[in-house]
Coordinates of C-alpha atoms in Angstrom, one line a residue:
M294 CA 14.1 3.3 24.4
G295 CA 11.4 1.9 21.4
Y296 CA 12.3 0.8 18.0
S297 CA 13.5 3.9 15.8
P298 CA 13.8 2.8 12.1
E299 CA 15.2 6.0 10.7
A300 CA 17.7 6.1 13.5
L301 CA 19.1 3.3 11.7
I302 CA 19.1 4.4 7.6
A303 CA 23.0 3.8 7.1
P304 CA 25.0 7.7 6.5
R305 CA 25.1 7.5 3.3
F306 CA 21.1 8.1 2.3
F307 CA 21.0 11.7 4.8
R308 CA 22.2 14.9 3.5
T309 CA 25.6 16.0 4.3
T310 CA 23.7 18.9 5.7
D311 CA 21.7 17.3 8.6
D312 CA 20.0 14.0 10.8
A313 CA 17.4 14.0 7.1
V314 CA 17.0 12.2 4.2
A315 CA 14.9 14.6 2.3
S316 CA 14.1 17.7 3.4
P317 CA 10.6 19.2 3.2
N318 CA 11.0 21.3 -0.3
E319 CA 12.9 18.1 -1.2
R320 CA 9.9 15.9 -1.1
R321 CA 7.4 18.5 -2.7
L322 CA 9.7 17.7 -5.3
L323 CA 10.0 13.8 -5.0
R324 CA 6.4 13.5 -5.1
V325 CA 5.4 15.5 -8.0
I326 CA 8.3 13.7 -10.3
S327 CA 6.7 10.8 -9.0
R328 CA 3.9 11.0 -10.2
N329 CA 4.4 12.8 -13.2
A330 CA 6.9 10.3 -16.2
G331 CA 8.8 12.8 -17.9
I332 CA 8.0 16.1 -16.5
S333 CA 10.4 18.7 -17.0
R334 CA 12.2 21.4 -15.1
T335 CA 10.4 24.4 -16.2
E336 CA 6.7 22.9 -15.8
L337 CA 8.3 21.4 -11.8
T338 CA 8.2 25.2 -11.7
G339 CA 4.2 25.4 -12.3
L340 CA 3.2 22.8 -10.3
T341 CA 4.7 24.1 -7.1
D342 CA 4.9 26.8 -5.1
L343 CA 8.4 27.2 -5.4
A344 CA 10.9 29.7 -7.1
Q345 CA 12.6 28.5 -10.3
Q346 CA 15.7 29.3 -8.8
T347 CA 15.4 26.9 -5.5
I348 CA 13.9 24.4 -7.7
H349 CA 17.3 24.2 -9.8
R350 CA 19.5 24.3 -6.8
L351 CA 17.0 21.5 -5.4
L352 CA 17.4 19.7 -8.9
D353 CA 20.8 20.3 -9.0
Q354 CA 21.3 18.9 -5.0
L355 CA 19.2 15.8 -5.8
A356 CA 21.3 14.8 -9.0
D357 CA 24.9 14.8 -7.2
R358 CA 23.5 12.2 -4.5
G359 CA 22.3 9.8 -7.7
I360 CA 18.5 10.5 -6.8
V361 CA 17.4 12.0 -10.2
S362 CA 18.3 11.8 -12.8
L363 CA 18.4 14.9 -15.9
G364 CA 17.3 13.7 -19.2
Q365 CA 17.4 14.5 -22.4
P366 CA 16.0 18.1 -23.6
K367 CA 11.3 17.6 -23.5
P368 CA 11.0 19.3 -26.9
G369 CA 8.0 21.4 -27.7
L370 CA 7.6 23.6 -24.2
G371 CA 7.8 27.2 -26.3
K372 CA 10.7 28.9 -27.0
G373 CA 14.2 29.4 -24.3
Q374 CA 16.6 27.3 -24.2
P375 CA 14.8 23.4 -24.2
S376 CA 15.0 22.3 -20.4
P377 CA 16.3 18.7 -19.7
M378 CA 13.7 15.3 -18.4
I379 CA 13.5 14.4 -14.6
T380 CA 13.2 11.4 -13.6
L381 CA 14.6 9.3 -10.3
D382 CA 17.7 7.0 -10.5
G383 CA 16.6 3.2 -9.4
R384 CA 19.8 2.8 -8.5
Y385 CA 20.1 4.9 -5.5
A386 CA 18.1 2.9 -3.7
W387 CA 16.7 -0.3 -3.3
C388 CA 13.7 -1.6 -0.7
C389 CA 12.1 -5.2 0.4
G390 CA 8.2 -5.3 0.9
M391 CA 6.4 -8.5 2.7
S392 CA 2.6 -8.6 3.5
V393 CA 1.9 -11.9 6.1
N394 CA -1.3 -12.2 5.3
T395 CA -2.6 -16.0 7.3
D396 CA -1.7 -18.3 3.6
V397 CA 1.0 -16.7 2.8
I398 CA 4.4 -14.2 2.9
D399 CA 3.6 -11.9 -0.5
V400 CA 7.3 -10.5 -0.8
C401 CA 8.4 -7.3 -3.4
L402 CA 12.1 -5.8 -4.3
M403 CA 11.4 -2.6 -5.5
D404 CA 13.8 -0.2 -6.4
F405 CA 14.0 3.7 -6.0
S406 CA 11.7 4.7 -9.1
G407 CA 9.0 2.4 -8.7
Q408 CA 10.1 -0.5 -10.4
V409 CA 9.3 -3.5 -9.5
L410 CA 12.3 -5.8 -9.8
A411 CA 11.1 -9.1 -8.4
E412 CA 8.5 -11.2 -6.0
T413 CA 7.7 -14.5 -4.5
N414 CA 5.5 -14.9 -2.2
V415 CA 6.6 -18.4 0.6
Q416 CA 3.8 -20.5 2.1
L417 CA 3.4 -20.0 5.9
R418 CA 1.3 -23.0 6.8
E419 CA 3.1 -25.4 8.8
R420 CA 6.0 -23.4 8.9
T421 CA 7.3 -21.4 12.1
A422 CA 7.4 -17.8 11.5
A423 CA 11.2 -17.8 11.6
E424 CA 11.4 -20.6 8.9
A425 CA 9.2 -18.4 6.8
L426 CA 11.3 -15.8 7.6
E427 CA 14.4 -17.7 7.1
R428 CA 13.1 -18.4 3.4
V429 CA 12.1 -14.7 2.6
R430 CA 15.7 -14.3 3.7
D431 CA 17.5 -17.0 1.3
W432 CA 15.1 -15.4 -2.0
V433 CA 16.3 -11.5 -0.8
Y434 CA 19.9 -12.6 -0.9
E435 CA 19.4 -15.4 -4.1
R436 CA 17.4 -12.2 -6.2
Q437 CA 19.9 -9.6 -4.8
A438 CA 23.0 -11.4 -6.5
A439 CA 21.0 -12.0 -9.8
L440 CA 19.9 -8.9 -9.8
V441 CA 23.6 -7.2 -9.5
L442 CA 21.3 -4.9 -6.5
S443 CA 23.9 -3.5 -4.8
T444 CA 24.2 -4.2 -0.9
E445 CA 24.8 -0.4 0.1
N446 CA 21.3 0.5 -1.3
F447 CA 19.4 -1.5 0.1
F448 CA 17.5 0.8 2.4
G449 CA 15.7 -0.9 4.3
I450 CA 12.5 -3.7 4.7
G451 CA 8.7 -2.6 4.8
L452 CA 5.7 -4.7 6.9
G453 CA 2.6 -5.0 6.3
I454 CA 0.6 -7.6 7.9
A455 CA -3.5 -8.5 8.5
G456 CA -4.0 -6.6 11.8
Y457 CA -4.6 -3.2 13.9
H458 CA -1.6 -1.8 15.4
V459 CA -0.8 -2.0 19.3
S460 CA 2.1 0.1 19.9
G461 CA 5.4 0.5 18.1
T462 CA 6.0 -2.3 15.1
S463 CA 3.0 -4.7 17.3
F464 CA 0.0 -5.5 15.4
N465 CA -2.5 -7.9 17.3
A466 CA -3.5 -10.3 13.9
S467 CA -5.8 -12.9 13.7
L468 CA -5.8 -16.8 15.0
P469 CA -3.8 -17.9 11.9
L470 CA -1.1 -15.6 12.7
H471 CA -0.9 -15.8 16.4
E472 CA 3.2 -16.3 16.1
W473 CA 3.4 -13.1 14.4
S474 CA 1.2 -11.0 16.8
L475 CA 1.8 -9.2 20.3
V476 CA 5.6 -9.5 18.8
E477 CA 8.0 -5.9 18.0
L478 CA 8.4 -6.7 14.3
G479 CA 10.4 -4.2 13.7
P480 CA 13.0 -6.1 15.5
L481 CA 13.0 -9.1 14.9
L482 CA 12.5 -8.3 11.3
T483 CA 15.8 -6.2 11.5
S484 CA 17.6 -9.9 13.6
Y485 CA 17.4 -10.9 9.6
F486 CA 17.9 -8.6 7.2
D487 CA 20.5 -6.1 9.1
R488 CA 17.8 -3.6 8.1
P489 CA 15.4 -0.5 9.3
V490 CA 12.5 -1.6 9.2
W491 CA 8.6 0.4 8.4
A492 CA 5.9 -1.7 10.1
L493 CA 2.4 -0.7 8.9
N494 CA -1.5 -2.9 9.0
G495 CA -1.8 -4.5 6.0
G496 CA -4.6 -1.8 5.1
K497 CA -2.1 0.8 5.0
T498 CA -0.1 -0.6 2.6
G499 CA -1.8 -1.8 0.6
T500 CA -3.6 2.1 0.8
I501 CA 0.3 3.4 0.4
A502 CA 0.8 0.8 -3.3
E503 CA -2.5 2.9 -4.3
A504 CA -1.8 6.2 -3.9
M505 CA 1.4 5.7 -5.7
F506 CA 0.8 3.5 -8.7
G507 CA -3.0 3.3 -8.7
V508 CA -5.8 6.1 -8.5
G509 CA -3.2 7.9 -6.4
R510 CA -1.5 10.1 -9.4
Y511 CA -5.0 11.6 -9.7
I512 CA -6.9 11.9 -6.4
K513 CA -5.2 13.1 -3.9
D514 CA -8.6 12.2 -1.3
F515 CA -9.7 8.2 -0.6
A516 CA -10.5 5.4 0.9
Y517 CA -9.1 2.1 0.8
L518 CA -11.1 -0.9 0.6
S519 CA -8.6 -4.1 1.4
F520 CA -10.4 -7.0 1.6
N521 CA -8.5 -10.3 3.1
Y522 CA -8.5 -12.7 5.3
G523 CA -10.5 -10.1 7.3
F524 CA -11.4 -6.6 6.3
G525 CA -9.4 -3.3 6.8
G526 CA -8.4 -0.5 4.7
G527 CA -7.1 3.1 4.9
L528 CA -7.0 6.9 4.1
I529 CA -5.5 9.0 2.2
C530 CA -5.6 13.2 2.7
N531 CA -4.5 15.4 0.1
G532 CA -2.2 12.8 -0.8
E533 CA -0.7 11.8 2.8
L534 CA -2.0 8.1 4.4
L535 CA -3.7 8.8 7.7
H536 CA -2.5 7.1 10.4
G537 CA -4.8 8.4 13.6
G538 CA -4.6 8.8 17.2
N539 CA -3.4 4.8 17.9
G540 CA -2.2 4.3 14.2
N541 CA -5.4 3.1 13.3
A542 CA -7.4 4.7 10.8
G543 CA -9.1 2.6 8.4
E544 CA -9.3 -0.4 10.7
F545 CA -13.3 -0.2 9.3
S546 CA -14.5 -3.8 10.8
Q547 CA -14.3 -2.5 14.4
M548 CA -17.4 -0.7 13.2
Y549 CA -19.8 -4.0 14.0
D550 CA -20.7 -5.2 17.4
D551 CA -20.7 -9.1 18.0
D552 CA -23.9 -10.4 15.4
E553 CA -22.8 -8.1 12.0
V554 CA -18.6 -9.4 12.4
N555 CA -19.9 -11.8 11.3
R556 CA -21.6 -10.4 8.0
R557 CA -18.8 -8.1 7.2
P558 CA -17.2 -8.5 3.7
A559 CA -14.3 -10.3 4.9
L560 CA -13.1 -13.1 2.3
Q561 CA -12.0 -15.5 5.0
I562 CA -16.7 -15.7 5.4
I563 CA -17.4 -16.1 1.7
L564 CA -14.9 -18.5 2.1
E565 CA -16.9 -20.8 4.5
K566 CA -19.5 -19.6 2.7
L567 CA -18.5 -21.3 -0.3
R568 CA -17.5 -24.7 1.0
S569 CA -20.9 -25.1 2.9
H570 CA -21.9 -25.3 -0.6
G571 CA -19.4 -27.7 -1.5
V572 CA -17.4 -25.3 -3.9
D573 CA -13.3 -26.2 -3.1
V574 CA -11.6 -23.3 -2.5
P575 CA -8.7 -24.0 0.0
S576 CA -7.5 -20.7 -0.1
I577 CA -8.5 -16.0 -0.5
T578 CA -5.2 -16.9 -3.4
F579 CA -7.1 -19.8 -5.4
L580 CA -10.2 -17.8 -4.7
R581 CA -8.8 -14.3 -6.5
K582 CA -6.9 -16.1 -9.1
H583 CA -10.3 -18.6 -10.1
F584 CA -13.6 -16.7 -9.0
D585 CA -16.5 -17.1 -11.1
P586 CA -19.4 -15.7 -9.7
K587 CA -21.5 -18.1 -11.1
W588 CA -20.3 -20.6 -7.7
P589 CA -23.0 -21.5 -5.5
G590 CA -23.1 -19.1 -2.2
V591 CA -22.0 -15.7 -3.8
T592 CA -25.0 -14.8 -4.0
E593 CA -25.8 -15.5 -0.8
W594 CA -22.4 -14.0 0.3
V595 CA -23.1 -11.1 -1.5
D596 CA -27.2 -10.7 -0.6
E597 CA -25.9 -11.4 3.5
V598 CA -22.9 -8.6 3.6
T599 CA -24.5 -5.8 1.9
P600 CA -26.3 -3.9 4.7
A601 CA -23.3 -4.2 6.7
Y602 CA -21.4 -3.0 3.7
N603 CA -23.2 -0.3 2.3
R604 CA -24.2 1.2 6.8
L605 CA -19.9 1.7 5.8
V606 CA -20.0 2.9 3.0
N607 CA -22.4 5.4 3.6
A608 CA -20.3 5.9 7.0
I609 CA -16.8 6.5 4.9
W610 CA -18.8 8.9 2.7
A611 CA -20.7 10.7 5.7
V612 CA -17.2 11.0 8.3
Y613 CA -14.1 11.3 5.0
D614 CA -16.2 12.8 2.5
P615 CA -13.5 10.8 0.1
K616 CA -13.3 12.2 -3.6
A617 CA -13.6 8.3 -4.8
I618 CA -13.6 4.7 -2.7
V619 CA -10.9 1.5 -4.1
F620 CA -12.7 -2.2 -3.3
G621 CA -8.1 -3.4 -3.9
G622 CA -6.4 -6.0 -1.7
Q623 CA -7.0 -9.9 -2.2
I624 CA -10.8 -9.4 -3.8
P625 CA -11.5 -10.9 -7.2
P626 CA -12.7 -7.6 -9.1
A627 CA -15.4 -9.9 -10.6
L628 CA -16.7 -9.6 -7.1
A629 CA -16.1 -6.4 -6.1
E630 CA -18.3 -5.4 -9.1
L631 CA -20.8 -7.4 -7.7
M632 CA -20.9 -5.5 -4.5
I633 CA -20.5 -2.1 -6.3
E634 CA -23.9 -2.9 -8.0
R635 CA -25.7 -3.4 -4.7
T636 CA -24.5 -0.2 -3.4
Q637 CA -26.7 2.1 -2.2
L638 CA -26.1 5.7 -0.9
F639 CA -28.4 7.4 2.0
G640 CA -28.2 10.8 0.9
K641 CA -31.3 12.6 -0.3
P642 CA -31.0 15.6 -2.5
R643 CA -32.3 18.9 -0.5
Y644 CA -34.1 21.4 -2.8
G645 CA -33.3 19.4 -5.9
V646 CA -29.0 19.1 -5.1
W647 CA -27.7 15.8 -4.7
R648 CA -24.4 15.7 -2.6
A649 CA -21.6 14.9 -3.5
S650 CA -21.3 11.1 -3.9
P651 CA -17.8 9.4 -3.8
K652 CA -16.5 7.2 -6.9
L653 CA -16.5 3.7 -6.3
I654 CA -13.8 2.0 -7.7
V655 CA -12.2 -1.7 -8.8
S656 CA -8.5 -1.4 -8.1
E657 CA -6.0 -1.4 -10.9
I658 CA -2.9 -3.2 -8.7
R659 CA -2.3 -7.0 -8.7
P660 CA -3.2 -8.3 -6.0
D661 CA 0.2 -8.9 -4.4
A662 CA -0.3 -4.8 -3.6
A663 CA 0.3 -4.5 0.3
A664 CA 3.6 -5.9 -0.6
M665 CA 4.3 -3.7 -3.4
G666 CA 2.7 -0.8 -0.7
A667 CA 5.4 -2.8 1.4
A668 CA 8.2 -2.5 -0.5
A669 CA 7.0 1.2 -1.2
T670 CA 6.9 2.2 2.5
P671 CA 9.8 3.1 3.4
F672 CA 11.1 5.1 0.3
K673 CA 7.2 6.9 0.8
L674 CA 7.5 7.9 4.5
N675 CA 11.3 9.0 3.7
F676 CA 11.8 11.1 0.3
F677 CA 7.7 11.1 -0.4

């Protein structure tokens, strides 16, 4: 039998009436509350198709479980009794998110309200997977003690890894992550943390972060481009992550043949280009922090990847028709702007009318979006 994180969820998180942590109607309410800070109980009625009595009953149940808090009345809502403001209660649970990149593991602790409690990174160079995981585990327990986080409220682990999904919790990553490839990562991490593990491609965890904390608060249908050592991403449809039949929706690099693959917009390739021009850029993390568009080799790289990049943007537009395409991952914002400037949409007007095209947006989430998304993944997949 395959690894099932749901089977490892602590009993205290389940509803008393069934084996779910949240019912479909509860999840609908929690999604609206998470996207609308300071929303009142009365306002929830207008943002869902649930009856007022149902909303009141569900909120009382969620409050009894400590999932939401009913706060002070919200003024200015018209006549009648003031309606209390509803917020997610961060004390209910916390998660650890890990984003395994080629050079570092970015780690994030997050509470149920979406607040980032602590962050760090663990260098992978010259470390085995076991040594790196021991470092992460030690840091998590140190921060747990310092922040006085209850072990009972430790819900689970979210993992994002730079590689495509194979089966279960197994992924096929690039050569620097060979030790992490083609092994079941869920049971491995559970052995370190004694908690359920939800594992996704790193592009997808970045997409989840964007959906929950970025443009997804306003746009329900978008594509997310994850620029990392490799290149991938994810798709959000009506607020939900699209996994695809094999768990690899958003593996955008797969559209390129053997010749084009070296002209796709992967940051590994711009590192090689910069080094060939004598620019000392030791890592993608360094590239993000210190990027200078005037570096020799930058314009040359952008020129080389533009045809393949443009075809990708137009393919996403043609096949998925999103409202927006978000430039995320570890790409420096200034580099993303250079690429957006080179974007050419291939559509033509008919009868003088253009087909609506997606907005091209640079993500405003910090460069550890994949770690944030990984930390939010257990909550997203079970409560929202």
